[in-house]
Tab-separated table of C-alpha atoms in Angstrom:
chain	number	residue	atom	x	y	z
A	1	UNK	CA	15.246	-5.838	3.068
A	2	UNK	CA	16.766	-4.631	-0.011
A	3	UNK	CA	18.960	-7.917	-0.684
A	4	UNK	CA	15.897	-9.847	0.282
A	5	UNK	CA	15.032	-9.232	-3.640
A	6	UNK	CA	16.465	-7.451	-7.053
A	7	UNK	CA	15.174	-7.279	-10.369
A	8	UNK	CA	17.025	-5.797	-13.351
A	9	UNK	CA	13.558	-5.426	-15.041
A	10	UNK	CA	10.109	-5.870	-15.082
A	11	UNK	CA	8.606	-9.068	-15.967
A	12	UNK	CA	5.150	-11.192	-15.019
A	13	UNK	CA	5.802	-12.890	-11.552
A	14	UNK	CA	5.942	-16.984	-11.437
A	15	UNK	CA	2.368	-18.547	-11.065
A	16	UNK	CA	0.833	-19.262	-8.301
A	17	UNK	CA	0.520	-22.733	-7.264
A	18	UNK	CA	-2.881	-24.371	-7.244
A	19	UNK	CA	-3.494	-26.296	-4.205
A	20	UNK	CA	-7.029	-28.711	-4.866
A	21	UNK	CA	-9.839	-28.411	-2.592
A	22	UNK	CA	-12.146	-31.812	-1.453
A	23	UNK	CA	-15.010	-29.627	-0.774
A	24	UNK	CA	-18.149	-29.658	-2.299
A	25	UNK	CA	-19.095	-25.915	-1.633
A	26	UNK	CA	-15.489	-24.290	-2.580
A	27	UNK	CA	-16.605	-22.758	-5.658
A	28	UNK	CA	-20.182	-21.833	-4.731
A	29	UNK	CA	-20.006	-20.462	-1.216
A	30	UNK	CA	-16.378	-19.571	1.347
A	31	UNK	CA	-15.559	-22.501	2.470
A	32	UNK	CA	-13.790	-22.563	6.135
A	33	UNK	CA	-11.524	-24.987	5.727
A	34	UNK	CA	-10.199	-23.344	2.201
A	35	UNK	CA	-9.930	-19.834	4.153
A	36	UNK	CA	-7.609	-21.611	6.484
A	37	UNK	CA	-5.736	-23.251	3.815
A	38	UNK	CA	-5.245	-20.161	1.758
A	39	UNK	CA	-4.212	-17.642	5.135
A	40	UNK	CA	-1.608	-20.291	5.767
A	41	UNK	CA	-0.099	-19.936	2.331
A	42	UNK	CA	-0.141	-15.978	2.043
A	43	UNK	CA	1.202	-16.189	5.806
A	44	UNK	CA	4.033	-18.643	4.695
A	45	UNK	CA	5.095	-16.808	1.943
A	46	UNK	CA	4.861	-13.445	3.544
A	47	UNK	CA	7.471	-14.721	6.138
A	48	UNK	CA	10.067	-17.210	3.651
A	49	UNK	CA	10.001	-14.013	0.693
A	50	UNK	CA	9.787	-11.068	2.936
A	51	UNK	CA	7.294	-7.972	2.144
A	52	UNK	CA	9.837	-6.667	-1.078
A	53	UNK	CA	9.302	-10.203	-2.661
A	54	UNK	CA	5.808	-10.632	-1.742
A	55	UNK	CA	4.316	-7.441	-2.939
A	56	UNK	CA	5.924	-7.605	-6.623
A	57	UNK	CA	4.397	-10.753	-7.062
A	58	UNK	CA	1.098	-10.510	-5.688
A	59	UNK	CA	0.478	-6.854	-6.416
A	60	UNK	CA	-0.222	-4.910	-9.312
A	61	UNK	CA	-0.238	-0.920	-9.782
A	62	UNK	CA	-0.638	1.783	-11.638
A	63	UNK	CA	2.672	3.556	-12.737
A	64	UNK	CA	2.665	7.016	-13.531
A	65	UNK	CA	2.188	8.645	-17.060
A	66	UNK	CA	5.227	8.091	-19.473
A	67	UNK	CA	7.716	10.787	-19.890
A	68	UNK	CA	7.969	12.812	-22.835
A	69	UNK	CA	9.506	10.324	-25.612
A	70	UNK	CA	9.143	7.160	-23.615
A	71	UNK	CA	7.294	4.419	-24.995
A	72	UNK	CA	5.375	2.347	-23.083
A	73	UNK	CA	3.432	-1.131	-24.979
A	74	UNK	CA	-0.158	-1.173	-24.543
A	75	UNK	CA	-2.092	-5.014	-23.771
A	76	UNK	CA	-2.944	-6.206	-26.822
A	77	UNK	CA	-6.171	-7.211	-25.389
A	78	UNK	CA	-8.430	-4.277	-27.040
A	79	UNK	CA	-10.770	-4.508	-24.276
A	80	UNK	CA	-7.985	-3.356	-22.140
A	81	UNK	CA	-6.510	-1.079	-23.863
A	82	UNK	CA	-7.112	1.589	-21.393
A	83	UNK	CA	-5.258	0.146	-19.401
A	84	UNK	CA	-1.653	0.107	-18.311
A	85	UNK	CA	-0.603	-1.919	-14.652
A	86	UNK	CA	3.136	-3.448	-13.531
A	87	UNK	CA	4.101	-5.575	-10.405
A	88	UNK	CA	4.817	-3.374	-7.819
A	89	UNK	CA	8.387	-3.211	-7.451
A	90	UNK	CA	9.677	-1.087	-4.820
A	91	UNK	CA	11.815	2.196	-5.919
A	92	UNK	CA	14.551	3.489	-3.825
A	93	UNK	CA	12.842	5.310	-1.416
A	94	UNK	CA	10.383	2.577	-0.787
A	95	UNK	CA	13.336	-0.042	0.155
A	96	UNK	CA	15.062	2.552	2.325
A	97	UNK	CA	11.532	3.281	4.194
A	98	UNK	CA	11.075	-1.149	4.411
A	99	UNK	CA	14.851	-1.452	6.140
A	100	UNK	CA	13.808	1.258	8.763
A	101	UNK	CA	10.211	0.726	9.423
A	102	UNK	CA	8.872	0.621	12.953
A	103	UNK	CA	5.375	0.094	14.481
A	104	UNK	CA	4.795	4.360	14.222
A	105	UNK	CA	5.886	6.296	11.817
A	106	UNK	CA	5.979	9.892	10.220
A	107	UNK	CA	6.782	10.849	6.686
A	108	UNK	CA	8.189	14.258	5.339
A	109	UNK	CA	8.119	13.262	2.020
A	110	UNK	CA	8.748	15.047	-1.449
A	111	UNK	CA	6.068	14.672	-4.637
A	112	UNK	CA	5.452	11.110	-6.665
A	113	UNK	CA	8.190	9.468	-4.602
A	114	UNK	CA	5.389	6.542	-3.904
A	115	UNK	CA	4.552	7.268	-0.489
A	116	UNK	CA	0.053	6.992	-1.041
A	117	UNK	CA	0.790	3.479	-3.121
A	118	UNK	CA	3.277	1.993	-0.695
A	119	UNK	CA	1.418	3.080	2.843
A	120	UNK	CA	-1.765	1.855	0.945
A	121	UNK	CA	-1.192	-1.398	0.563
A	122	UNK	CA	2.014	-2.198	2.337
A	123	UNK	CA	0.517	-0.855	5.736
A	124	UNK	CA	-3.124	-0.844	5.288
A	125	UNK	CA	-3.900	-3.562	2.982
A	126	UNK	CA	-1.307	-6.134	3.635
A	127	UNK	CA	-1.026	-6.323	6.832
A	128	UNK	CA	-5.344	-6.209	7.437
A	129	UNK	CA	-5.331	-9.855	4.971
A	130	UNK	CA	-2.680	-11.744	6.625
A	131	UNK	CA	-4.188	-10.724	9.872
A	132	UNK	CA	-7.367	-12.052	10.407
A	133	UNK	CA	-9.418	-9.788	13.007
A	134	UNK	CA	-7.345	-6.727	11.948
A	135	UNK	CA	-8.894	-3.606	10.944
A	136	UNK	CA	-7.379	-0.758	8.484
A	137	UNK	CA	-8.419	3.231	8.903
A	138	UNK	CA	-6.895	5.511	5.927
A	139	UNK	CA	-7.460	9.575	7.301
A	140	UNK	CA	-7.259	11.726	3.619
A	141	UNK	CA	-6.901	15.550	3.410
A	142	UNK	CA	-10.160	15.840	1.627
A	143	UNK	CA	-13.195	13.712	0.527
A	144	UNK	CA	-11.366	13.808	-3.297
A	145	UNK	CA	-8.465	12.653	-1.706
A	146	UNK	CA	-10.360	10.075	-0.219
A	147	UNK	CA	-12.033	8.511	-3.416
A	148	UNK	CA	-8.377	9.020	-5.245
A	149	UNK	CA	-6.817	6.858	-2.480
A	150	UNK	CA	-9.718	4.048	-2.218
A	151	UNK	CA	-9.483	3.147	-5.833
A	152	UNK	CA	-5.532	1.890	-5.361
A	153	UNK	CA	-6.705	-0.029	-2.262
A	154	UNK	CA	-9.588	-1.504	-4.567
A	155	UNK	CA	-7.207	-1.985	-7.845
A	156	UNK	CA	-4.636	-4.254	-5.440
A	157	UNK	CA	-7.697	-6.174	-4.151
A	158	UNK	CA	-9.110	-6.672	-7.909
A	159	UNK	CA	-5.844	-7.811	-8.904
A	160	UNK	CA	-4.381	-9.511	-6.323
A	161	UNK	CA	-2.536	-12.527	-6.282
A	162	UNK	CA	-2.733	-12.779	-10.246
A	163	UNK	CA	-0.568	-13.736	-12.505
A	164	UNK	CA	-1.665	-11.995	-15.543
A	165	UNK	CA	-4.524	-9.480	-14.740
A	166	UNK	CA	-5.190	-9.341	-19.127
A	167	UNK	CA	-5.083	-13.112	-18.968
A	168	UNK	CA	-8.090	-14.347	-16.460
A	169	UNK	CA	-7.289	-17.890	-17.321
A	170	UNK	CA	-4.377	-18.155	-15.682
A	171	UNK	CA	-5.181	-16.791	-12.382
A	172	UNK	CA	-7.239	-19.664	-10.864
A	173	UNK	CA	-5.045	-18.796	-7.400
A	174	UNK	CA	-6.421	-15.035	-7.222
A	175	UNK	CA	-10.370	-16.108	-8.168
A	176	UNK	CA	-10.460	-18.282	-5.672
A	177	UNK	CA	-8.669	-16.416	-2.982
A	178	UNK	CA	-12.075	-13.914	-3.609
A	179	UNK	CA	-14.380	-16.711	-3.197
A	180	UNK	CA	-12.873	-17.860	0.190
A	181	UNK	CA	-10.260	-15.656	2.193
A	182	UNK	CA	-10.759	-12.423	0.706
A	183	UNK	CA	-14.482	-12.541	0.210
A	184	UNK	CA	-15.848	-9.835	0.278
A	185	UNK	CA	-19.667	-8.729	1.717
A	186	UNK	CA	-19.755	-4.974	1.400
A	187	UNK	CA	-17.577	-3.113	-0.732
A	188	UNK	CA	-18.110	1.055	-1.744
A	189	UNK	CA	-16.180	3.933	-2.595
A	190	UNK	CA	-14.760	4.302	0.833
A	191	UNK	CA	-14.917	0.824	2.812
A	192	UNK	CA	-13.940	-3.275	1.918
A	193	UNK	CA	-15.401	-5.734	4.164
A	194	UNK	CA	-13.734	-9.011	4.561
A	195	UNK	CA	-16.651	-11.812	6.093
A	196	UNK	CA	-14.536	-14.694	6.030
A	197	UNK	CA	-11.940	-13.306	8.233
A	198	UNK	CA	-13.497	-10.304	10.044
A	199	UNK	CA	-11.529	-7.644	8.654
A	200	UNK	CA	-12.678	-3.953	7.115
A	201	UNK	CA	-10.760	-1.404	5.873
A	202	UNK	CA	-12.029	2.132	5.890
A	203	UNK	CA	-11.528	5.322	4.387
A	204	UNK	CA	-12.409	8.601	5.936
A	205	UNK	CA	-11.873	12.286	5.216
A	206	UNK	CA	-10.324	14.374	8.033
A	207	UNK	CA	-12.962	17.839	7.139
A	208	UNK	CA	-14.501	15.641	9.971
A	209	UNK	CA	-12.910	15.793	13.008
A	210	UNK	CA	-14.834	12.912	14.702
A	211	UNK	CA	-13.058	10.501	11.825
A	212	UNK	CA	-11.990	7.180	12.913
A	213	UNK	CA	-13.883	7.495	16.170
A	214	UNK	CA	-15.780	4.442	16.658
A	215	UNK	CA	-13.753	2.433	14.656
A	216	UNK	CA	-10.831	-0.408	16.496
A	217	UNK	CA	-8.510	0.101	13.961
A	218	UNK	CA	-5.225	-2.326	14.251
A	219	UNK	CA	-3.649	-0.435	11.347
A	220	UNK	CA	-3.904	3.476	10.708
A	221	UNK	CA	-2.512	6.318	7.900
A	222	UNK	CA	-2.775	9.591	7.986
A	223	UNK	CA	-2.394	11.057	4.346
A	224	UNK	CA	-0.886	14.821	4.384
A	225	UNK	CA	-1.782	16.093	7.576
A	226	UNK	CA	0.341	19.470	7.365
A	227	UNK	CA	-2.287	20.086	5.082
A	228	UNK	CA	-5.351	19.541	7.181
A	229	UNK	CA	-7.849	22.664	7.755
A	230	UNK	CA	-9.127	21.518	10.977
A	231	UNK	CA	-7.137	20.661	13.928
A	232	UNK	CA	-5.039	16.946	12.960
A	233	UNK	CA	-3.925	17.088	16.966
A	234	UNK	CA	-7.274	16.927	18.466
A	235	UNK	CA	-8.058	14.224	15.562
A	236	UNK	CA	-5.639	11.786	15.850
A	237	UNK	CA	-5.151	12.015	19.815
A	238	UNK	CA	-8.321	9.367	20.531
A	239	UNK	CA	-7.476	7.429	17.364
A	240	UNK	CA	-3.680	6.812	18.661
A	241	UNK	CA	-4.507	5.901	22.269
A	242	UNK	CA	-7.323	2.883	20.516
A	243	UNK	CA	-4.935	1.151	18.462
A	244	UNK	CA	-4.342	-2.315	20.155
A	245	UNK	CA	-1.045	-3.318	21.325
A	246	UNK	CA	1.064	-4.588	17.519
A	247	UNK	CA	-0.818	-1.950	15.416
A	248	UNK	CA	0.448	0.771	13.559
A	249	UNK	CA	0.282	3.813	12.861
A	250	UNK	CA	1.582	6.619	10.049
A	251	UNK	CA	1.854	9.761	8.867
A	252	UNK	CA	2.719	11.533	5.852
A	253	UNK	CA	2.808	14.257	4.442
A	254	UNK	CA	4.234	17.397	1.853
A	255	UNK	CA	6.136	19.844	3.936
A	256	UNK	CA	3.646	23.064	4.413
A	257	UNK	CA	5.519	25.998	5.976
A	258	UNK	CA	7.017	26.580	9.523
A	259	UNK	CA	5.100	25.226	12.451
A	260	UNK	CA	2.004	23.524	13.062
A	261	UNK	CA	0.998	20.124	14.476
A	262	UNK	CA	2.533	17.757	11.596
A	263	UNK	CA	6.120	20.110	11.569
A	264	UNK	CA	6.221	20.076	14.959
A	265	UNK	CA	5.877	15.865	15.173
A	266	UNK	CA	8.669	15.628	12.642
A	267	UNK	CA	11.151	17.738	14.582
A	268	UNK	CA	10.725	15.799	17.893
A	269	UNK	CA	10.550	12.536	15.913
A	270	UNK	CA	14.273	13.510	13.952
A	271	UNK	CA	16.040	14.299	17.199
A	272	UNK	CA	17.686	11.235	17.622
A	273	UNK	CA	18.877	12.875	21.231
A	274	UNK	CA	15.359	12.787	22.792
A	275	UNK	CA	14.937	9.374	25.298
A	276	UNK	CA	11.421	8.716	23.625
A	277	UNK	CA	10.154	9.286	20.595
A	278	UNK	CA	6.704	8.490	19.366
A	279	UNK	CA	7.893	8.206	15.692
A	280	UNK	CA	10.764	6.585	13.742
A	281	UNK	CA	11.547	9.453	11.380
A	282	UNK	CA	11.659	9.309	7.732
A	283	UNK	CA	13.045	12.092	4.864
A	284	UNK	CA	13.680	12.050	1.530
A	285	UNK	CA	14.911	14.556	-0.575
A	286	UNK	CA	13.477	15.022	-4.020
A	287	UNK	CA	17.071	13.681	-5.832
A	288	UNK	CA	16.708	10.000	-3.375
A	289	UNK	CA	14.443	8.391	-5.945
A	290	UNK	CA	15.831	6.846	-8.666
A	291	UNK	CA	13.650	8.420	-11.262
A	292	UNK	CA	15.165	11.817	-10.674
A	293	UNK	CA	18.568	10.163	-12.214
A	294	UNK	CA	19.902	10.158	-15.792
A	295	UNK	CA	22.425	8.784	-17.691
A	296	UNK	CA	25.501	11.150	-18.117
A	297	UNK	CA	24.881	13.296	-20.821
A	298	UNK	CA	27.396	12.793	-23.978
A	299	UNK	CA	29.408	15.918	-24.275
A	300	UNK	CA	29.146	16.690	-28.297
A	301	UNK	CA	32.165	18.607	-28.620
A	302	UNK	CA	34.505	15.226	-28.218
């Protein structure tokens, strides 16, 4: 995937196109026939700019606080100037984890590499939209976790599709993708709905072991599970067995000692020896991400 797309640097993505509706009720009510219209151009573009291309210009994040000494430009909107969101542009480790993924996977990761925003709305998010009938289950270490994790699935929904999220007058696309395809009819701290296209997204904690049971979820993540107090095995062995045939499912997570349910996964799932393996295996060591780099330093004595 990584020659799919490359940017030298950040800038606003291209507009996206307006495409007229004939119907009377498109801007008071969903209307069907602009739900179909609208999956069919998210679907199209999904599959001609492939996910790299398609989530830096429909997505927007939040980046991480500058570094000491870096200066980064606020909106000049003052009633934004709280504020501070990018396109999401993948980082090294999240273009090495798109040209290996499979339908189940397991993360040992290291800290900020992007893992939570990248299996939020790459693998929950994404694929629940584009699918209609698709449901999305998130499993988080804690209830705090859980809220944390919810508010960058909400931020990508609030902002998605836009082509300036300080500038509402020029993102006529994204409003009306939330009047029609992505309307929504209940939205919380901890679940979206999606009426129009029969898709919900939840958010559970795993300090309860029944999580995720009476949900058919098409699309599941399991957030630092070597971290889990009560027993991730017995938790996630119904939940894996229900997802359909096409879904997916992933784990991630810190490394947390020797031995236990999550270290043991990862060592079955990086023998590459082993006939079947559950899980394509992914690790990446702290110095992989592109952050962790700086320029040579100049040596003063020359």
């Amino acid at each position: 995937m990584s020659t799919i797309y490359q940017q030298p640097s950040i800038v606003l993505p291209q507009a996206a196109p307006y495409v007229f509706s004939r119907s009377r009720n498109a801007y008071s009510a969903p209307d069907p026939a602009r739900v179909k219209e609208q999956l069919l151009i998210l679907q199209s573009r999904w599959k001609e700019q492939g996910a790299k291309k398609f989530i830096y210009r429909h997505c927007w994040i939040q980046p991480k606080p500058p570094e000491k000494g870096e200066r980064r430009d606020l909106p000049t909107n003052t009633k934004k100037w709280n504020r501070s969101l990018v396109p999401f542009l993948f980082n090294n480790i999240q273009t090495d984890i798109e040209s290996k993924l499979g339908l189940r996977n397991i993360f040992l990761k290291p800290r900020q590499g992007g893992y939570t925003t990248y299996t939020m709305i790459r693998r929950l998010f994404l694929p629940c939209i584009l699918n209609p009938g698709h449901n999305g289950l998130l499993i988080a270490q804690k209830g705090k976790s859980v809220t944390d994790y919810f508010r960058i699935l909400k931020r990508c929904y609030d902002t998605f599709a836009m082509v300036d999220p300080y500038d509402q007058a020029k993102n006529t696309f994204a409003r009306e993708l939330k009047q029609n395809l992505l309307h929504t009819v209940y939205s919380n701290r901890r679940e979206l709905v999606f009426d129009q296209i029969d898709v919900a997204i939840h958010c559970e904690s795993a300090e309860v072991e029944e999580s995720g049971q009476g949900y058919t979820s098409t699309h599941v993540v399991a957030s630092e599970v070597a971290r889990w107090e009560r027993n991730p095995e017995a938790t996630l062995a119904n939940l894996k067995e229900a997802i359909p045939a096409g879904g997916t499912f992933d784990m991630e997570s810190t490394a947390n000692g020797w031995g236990g349910y999550f270290f043991e996964e990862c060592m079955r799932a990086r023998d590459k020896d082993k006939p079947y393996r559950e899980f394509v295996y992914h690790f990446h060591p702290w110095w992989f991400h592109d952050e962790y780099y700086d320029d040579k330093p100049v040596d003063q004595d020359s």
